[in-house]
Every structure is written in structure tokens, then in C-alpha cells.
Coordinates of C-alpha atoms and ligand atoms in Angstrom, one line a residue:
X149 CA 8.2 9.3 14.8
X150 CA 10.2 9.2 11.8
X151 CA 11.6 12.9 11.9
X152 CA 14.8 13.9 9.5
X153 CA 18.3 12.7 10.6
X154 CA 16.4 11.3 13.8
X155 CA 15.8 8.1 15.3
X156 CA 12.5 7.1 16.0
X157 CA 11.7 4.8 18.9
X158 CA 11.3 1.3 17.9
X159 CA 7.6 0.0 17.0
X160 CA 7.0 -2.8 18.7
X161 CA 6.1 -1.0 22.1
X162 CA 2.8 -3.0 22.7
X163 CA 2.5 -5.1 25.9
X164 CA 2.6 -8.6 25.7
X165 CA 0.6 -10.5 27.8
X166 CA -2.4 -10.4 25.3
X167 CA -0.5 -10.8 22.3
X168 CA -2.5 -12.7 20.1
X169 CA 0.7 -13.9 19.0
X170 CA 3.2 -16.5 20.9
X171 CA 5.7 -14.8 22.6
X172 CA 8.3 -16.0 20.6
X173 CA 7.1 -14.0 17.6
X174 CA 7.0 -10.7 19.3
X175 CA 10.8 -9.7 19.6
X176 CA 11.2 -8.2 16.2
X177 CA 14.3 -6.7 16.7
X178 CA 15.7 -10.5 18.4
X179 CA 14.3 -12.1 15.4
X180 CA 16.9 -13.4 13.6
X181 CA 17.1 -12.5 10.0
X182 CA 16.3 -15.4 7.5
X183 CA 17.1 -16.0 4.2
X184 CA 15.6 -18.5 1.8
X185 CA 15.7 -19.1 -2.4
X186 CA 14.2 -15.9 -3.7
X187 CA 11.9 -18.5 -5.9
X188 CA 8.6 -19.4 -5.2
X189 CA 6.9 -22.3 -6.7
X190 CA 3.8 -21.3 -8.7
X191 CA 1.1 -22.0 -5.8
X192 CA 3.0 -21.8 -3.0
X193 CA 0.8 -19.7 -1.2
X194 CA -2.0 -22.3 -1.5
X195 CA -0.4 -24.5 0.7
X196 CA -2.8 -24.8 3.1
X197 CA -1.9 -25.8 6.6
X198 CA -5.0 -28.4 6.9
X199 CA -7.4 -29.8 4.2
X200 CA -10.2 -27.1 3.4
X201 CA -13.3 -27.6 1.7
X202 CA -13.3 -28.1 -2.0
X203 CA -14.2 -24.8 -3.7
X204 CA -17.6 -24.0 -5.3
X205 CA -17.8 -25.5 -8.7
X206 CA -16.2 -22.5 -11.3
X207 CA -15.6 -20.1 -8.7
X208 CA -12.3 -18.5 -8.9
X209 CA -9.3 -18.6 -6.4
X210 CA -10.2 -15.6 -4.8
X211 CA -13.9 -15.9 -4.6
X212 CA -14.5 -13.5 -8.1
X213 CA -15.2 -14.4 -11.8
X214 CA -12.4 -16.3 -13.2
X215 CA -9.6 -14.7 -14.3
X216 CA -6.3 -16.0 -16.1
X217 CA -4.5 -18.5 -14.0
X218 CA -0.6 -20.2 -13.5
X219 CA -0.7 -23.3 -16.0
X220 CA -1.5 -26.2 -14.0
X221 CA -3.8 -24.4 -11.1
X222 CA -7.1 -25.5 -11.5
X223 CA -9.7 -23.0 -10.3
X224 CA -11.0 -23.3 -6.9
X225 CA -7.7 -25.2 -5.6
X226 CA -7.0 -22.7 -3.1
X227 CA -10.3 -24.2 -1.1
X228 CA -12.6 -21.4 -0.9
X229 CA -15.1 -22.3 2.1
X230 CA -18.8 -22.1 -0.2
X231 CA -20.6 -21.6 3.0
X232 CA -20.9 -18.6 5.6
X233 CA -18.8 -16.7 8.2
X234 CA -19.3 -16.7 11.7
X235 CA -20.7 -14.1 14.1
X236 CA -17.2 -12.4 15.4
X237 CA -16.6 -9.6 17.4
X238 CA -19.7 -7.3 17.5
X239 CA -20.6 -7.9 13.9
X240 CA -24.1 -8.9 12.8
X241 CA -24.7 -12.5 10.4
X242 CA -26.2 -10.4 7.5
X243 CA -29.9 -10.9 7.0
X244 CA -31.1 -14.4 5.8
X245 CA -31.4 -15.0 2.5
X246 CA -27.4 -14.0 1.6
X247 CA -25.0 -15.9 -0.1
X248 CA -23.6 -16.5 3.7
X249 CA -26.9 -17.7 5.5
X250 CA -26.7 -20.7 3.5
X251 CA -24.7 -24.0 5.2
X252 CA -21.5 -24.4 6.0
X253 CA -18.9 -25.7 9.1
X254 CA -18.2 -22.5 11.2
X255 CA -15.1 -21.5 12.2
X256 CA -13.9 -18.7 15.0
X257 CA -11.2 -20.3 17.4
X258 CA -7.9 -19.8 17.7
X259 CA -7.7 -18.1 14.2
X260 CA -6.3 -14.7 14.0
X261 CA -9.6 -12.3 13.8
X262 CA -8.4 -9.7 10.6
X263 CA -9.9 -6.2 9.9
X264 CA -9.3 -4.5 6.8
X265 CA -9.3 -0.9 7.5
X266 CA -10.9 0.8 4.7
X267 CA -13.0 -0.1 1.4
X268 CA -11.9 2.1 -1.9
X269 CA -10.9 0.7 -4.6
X270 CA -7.4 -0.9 -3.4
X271 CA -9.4 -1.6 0.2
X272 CA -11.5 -3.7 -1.8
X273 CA -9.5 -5.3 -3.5
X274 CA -7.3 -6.5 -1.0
X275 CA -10.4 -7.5 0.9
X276 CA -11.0 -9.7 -1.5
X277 CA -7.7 -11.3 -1.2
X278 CA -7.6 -12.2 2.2
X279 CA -11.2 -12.7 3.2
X280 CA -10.4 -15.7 0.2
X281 CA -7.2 -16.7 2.3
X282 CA -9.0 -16.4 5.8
X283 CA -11.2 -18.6 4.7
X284 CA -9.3 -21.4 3.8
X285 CA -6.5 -21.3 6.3
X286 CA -6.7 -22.3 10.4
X287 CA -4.3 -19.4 10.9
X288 CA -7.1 -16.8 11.0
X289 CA -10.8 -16.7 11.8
X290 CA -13.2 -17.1 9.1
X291 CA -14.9 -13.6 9.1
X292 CA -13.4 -10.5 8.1
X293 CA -14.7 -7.6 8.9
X294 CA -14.3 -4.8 6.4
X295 CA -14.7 -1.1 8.0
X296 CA -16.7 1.2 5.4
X297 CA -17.7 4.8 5.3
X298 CA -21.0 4.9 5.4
X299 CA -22.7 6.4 2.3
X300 CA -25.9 6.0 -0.3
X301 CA -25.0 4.5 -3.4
X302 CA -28.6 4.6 -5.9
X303 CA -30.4 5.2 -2.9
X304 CA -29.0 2.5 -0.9
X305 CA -26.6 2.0 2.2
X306 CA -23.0 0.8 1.0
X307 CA -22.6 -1.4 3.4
X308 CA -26.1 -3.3 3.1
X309 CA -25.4 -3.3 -0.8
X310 CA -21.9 -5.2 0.4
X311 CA -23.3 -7.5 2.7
X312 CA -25.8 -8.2 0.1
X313 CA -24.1 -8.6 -3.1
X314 CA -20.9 -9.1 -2.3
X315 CA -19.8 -6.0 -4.3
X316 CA -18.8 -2.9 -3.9
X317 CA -20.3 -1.4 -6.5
X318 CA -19.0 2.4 -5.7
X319 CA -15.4 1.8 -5.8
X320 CA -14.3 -2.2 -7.3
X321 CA -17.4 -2.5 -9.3
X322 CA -17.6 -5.8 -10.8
X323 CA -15.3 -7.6 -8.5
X324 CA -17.5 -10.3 -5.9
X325 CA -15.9 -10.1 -2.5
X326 CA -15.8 -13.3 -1.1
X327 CA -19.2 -13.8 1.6
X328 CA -16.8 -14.3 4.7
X329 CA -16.2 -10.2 4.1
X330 CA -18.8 -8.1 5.9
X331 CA -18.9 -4.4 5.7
X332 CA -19.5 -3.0 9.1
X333 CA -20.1 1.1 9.0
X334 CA -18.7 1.2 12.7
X335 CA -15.3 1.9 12.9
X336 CA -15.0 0.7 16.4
X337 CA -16.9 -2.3 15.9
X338 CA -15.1 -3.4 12.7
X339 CA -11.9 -2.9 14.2
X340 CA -13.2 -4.8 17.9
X341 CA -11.1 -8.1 18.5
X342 CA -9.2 -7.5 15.4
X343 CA -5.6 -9.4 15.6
X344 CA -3.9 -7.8 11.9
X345 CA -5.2 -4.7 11.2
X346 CA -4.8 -3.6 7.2
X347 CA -5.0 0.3 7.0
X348 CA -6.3 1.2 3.5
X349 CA -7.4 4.9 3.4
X350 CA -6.6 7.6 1.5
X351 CA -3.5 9.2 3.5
X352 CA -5.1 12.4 4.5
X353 CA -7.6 10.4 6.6
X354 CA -5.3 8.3 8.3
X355 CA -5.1 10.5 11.4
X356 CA -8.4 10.6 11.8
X357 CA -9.4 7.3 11.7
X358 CA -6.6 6.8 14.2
X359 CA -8.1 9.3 16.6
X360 CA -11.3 7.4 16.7
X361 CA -9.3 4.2 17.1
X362 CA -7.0 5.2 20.2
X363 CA -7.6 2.8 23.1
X364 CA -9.7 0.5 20.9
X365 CA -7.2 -1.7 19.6
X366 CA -6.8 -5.2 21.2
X367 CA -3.3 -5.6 22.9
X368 CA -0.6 -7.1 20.8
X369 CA -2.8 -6.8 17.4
X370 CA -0.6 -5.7 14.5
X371 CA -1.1 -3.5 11.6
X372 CA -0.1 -3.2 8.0
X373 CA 0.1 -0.3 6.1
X374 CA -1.2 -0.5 2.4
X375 CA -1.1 3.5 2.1
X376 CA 0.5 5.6 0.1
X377 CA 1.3 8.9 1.2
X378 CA 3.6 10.4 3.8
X379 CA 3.0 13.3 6.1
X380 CA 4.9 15.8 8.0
X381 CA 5.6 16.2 11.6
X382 CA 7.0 19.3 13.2
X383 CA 10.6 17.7 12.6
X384 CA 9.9 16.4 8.8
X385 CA 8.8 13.6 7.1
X386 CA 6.7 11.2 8.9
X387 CA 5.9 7.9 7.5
X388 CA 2.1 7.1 7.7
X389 CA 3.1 3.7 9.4
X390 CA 4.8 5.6 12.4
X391 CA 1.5 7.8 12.6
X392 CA -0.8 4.7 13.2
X393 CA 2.3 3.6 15.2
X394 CA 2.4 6.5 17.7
X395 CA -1.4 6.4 18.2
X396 CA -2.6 2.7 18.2
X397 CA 0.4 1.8 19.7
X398 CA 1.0 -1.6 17.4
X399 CA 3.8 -3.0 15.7
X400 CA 3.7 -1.8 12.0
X401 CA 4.3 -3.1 8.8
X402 CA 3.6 -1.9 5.0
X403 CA 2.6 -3.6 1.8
X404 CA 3.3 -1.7 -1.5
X405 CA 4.1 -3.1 -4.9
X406 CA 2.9 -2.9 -8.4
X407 CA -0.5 -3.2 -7.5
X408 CA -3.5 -1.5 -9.5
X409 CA -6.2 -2.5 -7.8
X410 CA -8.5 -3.3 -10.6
X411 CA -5.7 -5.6 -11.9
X412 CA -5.6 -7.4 -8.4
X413 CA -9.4 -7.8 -8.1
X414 CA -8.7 -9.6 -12.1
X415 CA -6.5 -11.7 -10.6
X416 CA -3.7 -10.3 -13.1
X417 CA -0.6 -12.1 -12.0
X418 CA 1.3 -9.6 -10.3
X419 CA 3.7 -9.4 -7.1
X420 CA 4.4 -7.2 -4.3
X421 CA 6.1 -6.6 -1.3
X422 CA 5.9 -6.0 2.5
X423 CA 8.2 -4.2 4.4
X424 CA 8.2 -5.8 7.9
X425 CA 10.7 -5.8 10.6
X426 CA 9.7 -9.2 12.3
X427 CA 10.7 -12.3 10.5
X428 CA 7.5 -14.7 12.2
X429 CA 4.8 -11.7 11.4
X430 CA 6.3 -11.4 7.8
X431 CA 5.0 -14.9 7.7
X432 CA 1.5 -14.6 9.3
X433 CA 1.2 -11.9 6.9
X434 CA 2.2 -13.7 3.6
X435 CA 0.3 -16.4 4.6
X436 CA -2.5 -13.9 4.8
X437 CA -1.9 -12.0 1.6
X438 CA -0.5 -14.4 -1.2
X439 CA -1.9 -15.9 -4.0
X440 CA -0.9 -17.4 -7.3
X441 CA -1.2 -14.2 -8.6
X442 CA 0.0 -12.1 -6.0
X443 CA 3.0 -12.9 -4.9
X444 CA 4.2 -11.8 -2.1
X445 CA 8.3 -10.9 -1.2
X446 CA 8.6 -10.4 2.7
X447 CA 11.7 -7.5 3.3
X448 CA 13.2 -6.1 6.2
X449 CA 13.3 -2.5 4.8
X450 CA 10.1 -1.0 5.9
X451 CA 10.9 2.1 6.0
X452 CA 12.2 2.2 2.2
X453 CA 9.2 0.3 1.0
X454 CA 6.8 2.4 2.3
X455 CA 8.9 5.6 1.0
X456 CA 8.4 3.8 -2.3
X457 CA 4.6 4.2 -2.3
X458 CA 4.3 7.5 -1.3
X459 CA 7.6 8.7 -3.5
X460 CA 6.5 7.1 -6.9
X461 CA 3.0 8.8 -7.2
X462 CA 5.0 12.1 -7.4
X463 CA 7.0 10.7 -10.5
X464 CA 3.1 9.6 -12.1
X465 CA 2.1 12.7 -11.9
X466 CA 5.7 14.3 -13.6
X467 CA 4.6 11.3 -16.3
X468 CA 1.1 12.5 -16.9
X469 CA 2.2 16.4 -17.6
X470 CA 4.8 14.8 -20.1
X471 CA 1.6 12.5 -21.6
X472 CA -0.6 15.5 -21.4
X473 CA 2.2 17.5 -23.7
X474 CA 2.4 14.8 -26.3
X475 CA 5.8 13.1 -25.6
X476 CA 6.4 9.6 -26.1
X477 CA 7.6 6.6 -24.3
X478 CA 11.1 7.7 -24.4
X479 CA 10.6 10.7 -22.5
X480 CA 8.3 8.8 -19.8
X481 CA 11.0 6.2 -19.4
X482 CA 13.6 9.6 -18.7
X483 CA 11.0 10.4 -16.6
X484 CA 10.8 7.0 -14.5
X485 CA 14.9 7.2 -14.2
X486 CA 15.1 10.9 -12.8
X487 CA 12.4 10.2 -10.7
X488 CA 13.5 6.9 -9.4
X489 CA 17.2 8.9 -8.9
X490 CA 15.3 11.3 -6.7
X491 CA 13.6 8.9 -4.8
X492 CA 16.6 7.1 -3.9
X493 CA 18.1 10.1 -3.2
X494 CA 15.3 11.2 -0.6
X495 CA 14.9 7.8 0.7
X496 CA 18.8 8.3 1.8
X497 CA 18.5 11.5 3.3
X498 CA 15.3 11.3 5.3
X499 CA 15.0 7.0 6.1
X500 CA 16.1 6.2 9.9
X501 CA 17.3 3.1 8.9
X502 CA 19.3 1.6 6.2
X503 CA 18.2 2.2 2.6
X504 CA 19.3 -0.4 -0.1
X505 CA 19.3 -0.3 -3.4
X506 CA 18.1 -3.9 -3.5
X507 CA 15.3 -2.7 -2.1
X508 CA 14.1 -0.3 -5.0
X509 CA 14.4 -3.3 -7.5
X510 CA 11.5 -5.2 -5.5
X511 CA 8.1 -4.8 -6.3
X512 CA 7.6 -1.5 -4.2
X513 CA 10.4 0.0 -6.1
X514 CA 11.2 0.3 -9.7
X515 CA 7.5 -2.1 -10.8
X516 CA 5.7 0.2 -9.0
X517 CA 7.2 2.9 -10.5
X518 CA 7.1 1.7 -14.0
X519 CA 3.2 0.6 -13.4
X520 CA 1.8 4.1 -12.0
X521 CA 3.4 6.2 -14.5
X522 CA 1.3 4.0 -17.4
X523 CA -1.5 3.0 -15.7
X524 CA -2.4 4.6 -12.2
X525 CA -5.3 6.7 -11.4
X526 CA -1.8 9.8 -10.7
X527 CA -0.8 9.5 -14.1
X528 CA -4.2 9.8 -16.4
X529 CA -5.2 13.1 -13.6
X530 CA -2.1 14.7 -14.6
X531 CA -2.5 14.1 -18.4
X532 CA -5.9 15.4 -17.9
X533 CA -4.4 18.7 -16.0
X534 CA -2.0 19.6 -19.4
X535 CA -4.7 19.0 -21.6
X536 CA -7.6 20.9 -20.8
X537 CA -5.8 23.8 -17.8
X538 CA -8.5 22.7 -15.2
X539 CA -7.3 22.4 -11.3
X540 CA -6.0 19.6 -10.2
X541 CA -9.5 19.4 -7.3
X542 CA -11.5 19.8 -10.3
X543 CA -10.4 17.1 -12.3
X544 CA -10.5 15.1 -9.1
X545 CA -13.7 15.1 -9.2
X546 CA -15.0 14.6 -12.3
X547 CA -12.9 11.9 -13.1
X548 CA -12.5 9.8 -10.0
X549 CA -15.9 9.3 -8.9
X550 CA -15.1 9.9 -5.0
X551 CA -11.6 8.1 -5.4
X552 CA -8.3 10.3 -4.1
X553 CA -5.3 11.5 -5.9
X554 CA -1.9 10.9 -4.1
X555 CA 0.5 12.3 -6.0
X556 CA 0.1 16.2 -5.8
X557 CA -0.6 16.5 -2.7
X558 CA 2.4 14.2 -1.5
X559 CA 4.3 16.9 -3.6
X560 CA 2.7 19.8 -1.5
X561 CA 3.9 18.1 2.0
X562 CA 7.8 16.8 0.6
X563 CA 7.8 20.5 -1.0
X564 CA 7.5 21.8 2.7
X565 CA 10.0 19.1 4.2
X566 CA 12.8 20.3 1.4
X567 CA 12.1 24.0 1.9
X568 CA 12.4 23.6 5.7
X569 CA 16.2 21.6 4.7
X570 CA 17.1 24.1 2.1
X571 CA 16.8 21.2 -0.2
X572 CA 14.7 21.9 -3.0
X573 CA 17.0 22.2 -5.6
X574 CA 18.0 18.4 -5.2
X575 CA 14.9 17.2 -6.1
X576 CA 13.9 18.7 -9.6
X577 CA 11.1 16.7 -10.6
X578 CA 9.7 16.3 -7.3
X579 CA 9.8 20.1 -7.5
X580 CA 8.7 21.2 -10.9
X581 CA 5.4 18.8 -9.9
X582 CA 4.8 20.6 -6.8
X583 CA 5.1 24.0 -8.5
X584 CA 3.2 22.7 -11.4
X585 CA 0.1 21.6 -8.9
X586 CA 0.1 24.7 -7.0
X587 CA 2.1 27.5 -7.7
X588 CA 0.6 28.0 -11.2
X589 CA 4.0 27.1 -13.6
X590 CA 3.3 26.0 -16.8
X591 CA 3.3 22.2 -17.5
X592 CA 5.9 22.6 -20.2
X593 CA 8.5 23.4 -17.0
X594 CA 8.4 19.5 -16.5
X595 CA 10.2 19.2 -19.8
X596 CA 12.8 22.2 -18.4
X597 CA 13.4 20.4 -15.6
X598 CA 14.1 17.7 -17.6
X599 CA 16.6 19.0 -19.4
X600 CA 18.0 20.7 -17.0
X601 CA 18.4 17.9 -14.7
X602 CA 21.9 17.9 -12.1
X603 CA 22.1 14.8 -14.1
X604 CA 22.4 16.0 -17.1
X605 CA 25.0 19.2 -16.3
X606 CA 27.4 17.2 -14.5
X607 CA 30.1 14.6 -16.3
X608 CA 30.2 12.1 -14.5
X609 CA 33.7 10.7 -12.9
X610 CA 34.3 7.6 -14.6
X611 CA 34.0 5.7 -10.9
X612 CA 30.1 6.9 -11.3
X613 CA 28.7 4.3 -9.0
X614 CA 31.9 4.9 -6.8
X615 CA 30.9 8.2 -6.3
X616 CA 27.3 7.6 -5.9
X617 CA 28.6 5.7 -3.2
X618 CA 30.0 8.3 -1.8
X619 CA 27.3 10.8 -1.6
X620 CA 25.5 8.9 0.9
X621 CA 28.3 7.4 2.5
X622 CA 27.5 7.4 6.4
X623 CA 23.5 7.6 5.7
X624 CA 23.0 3.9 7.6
X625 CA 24.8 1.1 7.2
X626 CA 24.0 -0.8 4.4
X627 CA 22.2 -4.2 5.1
X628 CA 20.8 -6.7 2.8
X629 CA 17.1 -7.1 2.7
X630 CA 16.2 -10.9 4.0
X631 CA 13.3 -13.0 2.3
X632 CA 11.4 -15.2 3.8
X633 CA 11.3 -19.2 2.8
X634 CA 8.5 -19.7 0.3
Ligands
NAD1222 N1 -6.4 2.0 -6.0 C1 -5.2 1.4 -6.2 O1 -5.0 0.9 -7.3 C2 -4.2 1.4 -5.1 C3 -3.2 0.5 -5.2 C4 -2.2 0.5 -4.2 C5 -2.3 1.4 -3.1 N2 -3.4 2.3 -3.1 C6 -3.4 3.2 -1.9 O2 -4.4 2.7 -1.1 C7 -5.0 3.8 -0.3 C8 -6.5 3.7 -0.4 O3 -6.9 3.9 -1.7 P1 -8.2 3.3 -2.3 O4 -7.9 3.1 -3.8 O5 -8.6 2.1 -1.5 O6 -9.3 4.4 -2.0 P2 -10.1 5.2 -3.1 O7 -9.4 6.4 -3.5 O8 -10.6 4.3 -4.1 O9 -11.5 5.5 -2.3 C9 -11.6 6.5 -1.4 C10 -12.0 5.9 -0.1 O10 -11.9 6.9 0.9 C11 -13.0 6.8 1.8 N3 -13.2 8.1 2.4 C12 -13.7 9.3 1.8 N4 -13.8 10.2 2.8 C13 -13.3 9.7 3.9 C14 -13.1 10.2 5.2 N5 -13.4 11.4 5.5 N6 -12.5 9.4 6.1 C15 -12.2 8.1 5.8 N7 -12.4 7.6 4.6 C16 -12.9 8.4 3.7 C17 -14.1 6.4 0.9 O11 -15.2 5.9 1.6 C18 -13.4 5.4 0.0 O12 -13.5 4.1 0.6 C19 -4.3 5.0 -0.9 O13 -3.3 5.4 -0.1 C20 -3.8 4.6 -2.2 O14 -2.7 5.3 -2.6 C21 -4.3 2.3 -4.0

């Protein structure tokens, strides 16, 4: 458990005998740290470890309608298996008659069997990403299974429209998921053999889902954590990765970055980053989630990544009040700065481990940050609040047809966290959003806090990075983030 100022036990607490994974791979904290050239050749992530099947004639890298590619890939070069999945786990081959009944050479053994926890709009999206890359690499099994709330969408079941269609219509209309994805309503049975788990619910479900999960996991599966959120424990913060940690009992890692779904399912070149203690399952997982247009930089930081995602949507929604009031891009890139100050700032105080500055200039950092407050589903909410004066729940749901806001209620729970540290007053923006959200304070107090930002009353010495420096001295030593080859 991440609590403030405390250690948490390490993660990787799983036994070993059943590890999916070779032995060799499982000592995260032995793993020695490896560098390689920060560039990655255009396509690197298509190199596939054996020759795959040609892809279906026009059909797009990722299994959707073609969308803009690196000069010199040719659609379909990633190898996108044309024919079906294979029966895995407990989950059924999907009636004749779909785009996976028709021909193809099966494959289950020895690949690493991946679940994707969740199917919103980012769960989707990413589905859509590696059930493309499953597909085409030995590393995992064919068929991923894609956990979905059940629900009626027109009068039919989600899942069968899925399974179907290859679309989820509800939340990444549009987008085809790629046939080796099958939605499976069962928690249990989606998750059943699973050796990477990818958690992608809306944080205040997380627990939940855990609950129902607890003693169903295989041994020595891992998970990665594409949410965005953070909760609180009895202690303080608690990162959402140490809650699926503490009750699944597998080694975690995260995934955050610049990464509007929509964009993703486009195949909008874009990058990202995952935050992952253990050098060999930094790999697996690159191998699992890259693309040509979703590049992937593996870091050691996890904790500071995942911070990131949570912190950021905070900031959007400071960005949308300021939107919502008529200010202009000057004012939303004050915004971005203060906010990104503050989330360094918080990252310092409440992170276990080390927090580095290098780490807010990857894709979980500063692109994220710059990315939500323009184009996130945070920001346009938040716009919406200062406009018209209805509640933020309102709004909710009018506008996101079933999807969830972040970003206020991660304000609600690090609003609690600071009171309980007498901190509040260190964290202006995070605050004036909170207070904005819930405690009925006019929008225009963003623009006060603003202007009356601790950054703004203080000169600064003229050793201002010195001092910065300073302020956290002794919060961690400060390590440099490793990459992984390309
Ligand atoms: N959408 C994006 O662009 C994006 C990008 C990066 C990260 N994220 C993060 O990914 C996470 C998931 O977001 P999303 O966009 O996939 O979801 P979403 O907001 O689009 O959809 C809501 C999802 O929650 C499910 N749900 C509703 N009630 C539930 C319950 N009681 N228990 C479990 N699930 C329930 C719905 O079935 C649906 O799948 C969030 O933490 C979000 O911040 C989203």
C-alpha cells in the first residue's frame, strides 16, 4: 500500500512455481536496469519474432479502417492473422457465421493468454491494439478475451453486438476491433487463464472488480494498470496499481501517456509510456502494446507515471473553468505550468520511491498534460460546468453517454489526503478545482487562484532551480529512468 511518507511492500509477492513467465524474468528488483538509444526506428514494434500471415488486403495495422501511416509502412505489414481465434480458457467460439468462424491456422500454445479488463472507450481501444499484436506475435495466444459489463445497447446484448460486429458501438463507435477479441460478460471467465491482465475501468470500480477477482487470478499472471485515478487509504494516497496489487496479489505495472482514445482507435500517431519495475516484463509488455503509431517508452518510475494520469485530469478540469470563462490559450498554457508545478510537487511528497523530473517530460507527463487540457473528455465537462451552472453529475450525464469523469472526483479524494497533512494551501489549483466541484465557489476563483499563485508572490532566488532542489531534497534518491532497447 502506497500510504504518505511510507514504504509499501514490494509488488512482486506472487509465487513462482506457475509463473507463466521463466524464472529469470520474475526478480524485478534483481533485474538489472538497461539502457538503450531512446530512438526507435519507425516500425520497430512490427518486428515480428516469426513470419505471420500476410494481412487482409486494405485492412489497417490494427485490424480498423485505415488511418494515416509512417511513410514507407504499407498497410497490413504488421501481419494481421485474417482468420479466427481459438477456443481459450472458458470462452465460447462466437456463433457461426462471424468474421472468426471463417478459416484460418489456430493458435493457443505456449503464448501468453491476455485479458483486457474493461471495455469503455480507452478499454476498447486498447483492445484493439493488442488483440492486433496477439495476433501476429508467438509471444501470446491468439484470443483475447475482453471482460464487458453486461448491458442492452438498441435492444441488444453488448457483448453479442461485439462478438458480432466487431464494434463496440456504445463506447469506440466506429472503430472494428480486431475478430481474435471476444467480449465475455463474466468477469471470472474472461479473466480465467489470463497471463497479462490490462485493468481499464473507471477508478471508482476498481475495488470492486478486484473483490470479484480475489483468488481467481492464475499464479504469476501480471497486470498493467491503464487507470487514471488514485484513491485513499486510511494512511493517504493509494495508487490504484497497489489496490489491484494488495488484492490479486500480482506484480503491477501502469501505462499512461498522451492517449485519447478516439485518437488511438484512428491510429493517430501518438506515444506513451509504461511505468514498470521489471526490465524482461517491460518487454513482454511493449511487445504487446506498440505500434507504429503508438509508441511505446518502457520507465522504471511507476509510481510517478501513474501519479501522472490521475494528477493531470485535475489540471483539465482547472483548463475547462478557464475555457468556460472565455480565456485564451495563454491562460490555459499558465494553467498547464501551475498545474504541472503542483503535480511535481505532490508526486515528491506523497511517491515511495524516487520521483524524476525526466519522468514528467515522457509521455505520461507534460504530453499528457498538454493533450487533456485541449482535448479530453475533463476539459470540455468543465467548460460545460462555467457555461451553463449545472452540477458537475448532471453534465455527466448528458454529455458522456455512460462514459466517467476523472478529474473532479480525483480532486474530492487528494482534497481529503492534503487536509488530513495540513497541506492544502500548497496545492492552489488542485484546490480551487476541488472547491469549485463541490463546495459551491464561483468558477471565476480559478482565475484568483491564478493570480494568486505561491508562484507568483515569491521572487525567486536567482539559484531558482537550486532551490527547487532544495525543497525536496531528501524525498528519494534521485535515479534516472532506464529505456528499454527498441
Ligand atoms: N477514454 C480515454 O481517452 C482514456 C485514455 C486514457 C486513459 N483512460 C482511463 O481509462 C479508464 C477507463 O476509461 P474508459 O474510457 O475505458 O471508460 P469509459 O468512461 O468510456 O466507460 C465507462 C465504462 O465503465 C463501465 N462501467 C460502468 N459501471 C460499471 C461498474 N459498476 N463496474 C465496472 N464497470 C462499470 C462501463 O461498462 C464502461 O465500459 C479511466 O481510468 C480513464 O481515465 C481513458
Amino acid at each position: 500500500m502506497l500510504l504518505c511518507g511510507n514504504l509499501r511492500g514490494g509488488r512482486g509477492g506472487e509465487a513462482a512455481g506457475q509463473s507463466p513467465f521463466p524464472a529469470a524474468l520474475r526478480s524485478a528488483s534483481r533485474a538489472p536496469s538497461l539502457r538503450g538509444s531512446d530512438l526507435q526506428p519507425p516500425g520497430a514494434g512490427l518486428a515480428s519474432p516469426e513470419p505471420r500471415a500476410p494481412a487482409a488486403a486494405g485492412a489497417s495495422d490494427l485490424g480498423g479502417p485505415p488511418g494515416p501511416r509512417v511513410p514507407g509502412l504499407p498497410p497490413g505489414r504488421s501481419g494481421r492473422r485474417a482468420g479466427p481465434p481459438l477456443l481459450g480458457g472458458s470462452l465460447q467460439i462466437p456463433a457461426a457465421g462471424s468474421a472468426r468462424s471463417s478459416a484460418a491456422a489456430p493458435r493457443t500454445m505456449g503464448g501468453k493468454k491476455v485479458c483486457v479488463v474493461g471495455s469503455g472507450n480507452w478499454g476498447s481501444a486498447i483492445a484493439k491494439i493488442a488483440g492486433s499484436n496477439a495476433a501476429r506475435l508467438s509471444t501470446f495466444e491468439n484470443l483475447v478475451s475482453m471482460w464487458v459489463l453486461e448491458e442492452e445497447v438498441g435492444g441488444r446484448r453488448l457483448t453479442e453486438i461485439i462478438n458480432t460486429e466487431h464494434e463496440n458501438v456504445k463506447y469506440l463507435p466506429g472503430h472494428k476491433l480486431p475478430p481474435n477479441v471476444v467480449a465475455e460478460p463474466d468477469l471470472l471467465k474472461a479473466c480465467a487463464g489470463a497471463d497479462v491482465l490490462l485493468f481499464v475501468v473507471p477508478h471508482q470500480f476498481i475495488g470492486k472488480v478486484c473483490e470479484q477477482l480475489k483468488g481467481h487470478v492464475k499464479k504469476g499472471a501480471i497486470g498493467v494498470s491503464l487507470i487514471k485515478g488514485v484513491d485513499e487509504g486510511p494512511d493517504g494516497l493509494r495508487l490504484i496499481s497497489d489496490i489491484i496489487h494488495e488484492k490479486l496479489g500480482i506484480e503491477m505495472s501502469v501505462l499512461m501517456g498522451a492517449n485519447i482514445a478516439n485518437e488511438v482507435a484512428e491510429e493517430k500517431f501518438c506515444e506513451t509510456t509504461i511505468g514498470c519495475k521489471n526490465a524482461q516484463y517491460g518487454q513482454i509488455l511493449k511487445e504487446l502494446m506498440q505500434t507504429p503509431n503508438f509508441r511505446v517508452t518502457v520507465v522504471q518510475e511507476a509510481d510517478t507515471v501513474e501519479i501522472c494520469g490521475a494528477l493531470k485530469n485535475i489540471v483539465a478540469v482547472g483548463a475547462g473553468f478557464c475555457d468556460g470563462l472565455g480565456f485564451g490559450d495563454n491562460t490555459k498554457a499558465a494553467v498547464i505550468r501551475l498545474g504541472l508545478m503542483e503535480m511535481i510537487g505532490f508526486a515528491k511528497l506523497f511517491c515511495k520511491g524516487p520521483v524524476t523530473p525526466s519522468t514528467f517530460l515522457e509521455s505520461c507527463g507534460v504530453a499528457d498534460l498538454i493533450t487533456t487540457c485541449y482535448g479530453g473528455r475533463n476539459r470540455k465537462v468543465a467548460e460545460a460546468f462555467a457555461k451553463t451552472g449545472k452540477s458537475i453529475e448532471q453534465l455527466e450525464k448528458e454529455m458522456l453517454n455512460g462514459q466517467k469523469l476523472q478529474g473532479p472526483q480525483t480532486s474530492a479524494e487528494l482534497h481529503r489526503i492534503l487536509k488530513s497533512k495540513n497541506m492544502v494551501e500548497k496545492f492552489p489549483l488542485f484546490t480551487a478545482v476541488y472547491q469549485i466541484c463541490y463546495e459551491g465557489k464561483p468558477v471565476t476563483d480559478v482565475i484568483k487562484c491564478l493570480q494568486n499563485h505561491p508562484e507568483h508572490i515569491f521572487v525567486r532566488s536567482p539559484d531558482f532551480l537550486g532551490a527547487f532542489a532544495e525543497r525536496w531534497k531528501g524525498r528519494g534518491s534521485p535515479s534516472r529512468p532506464w529505456r528499454l532497447p527498441a
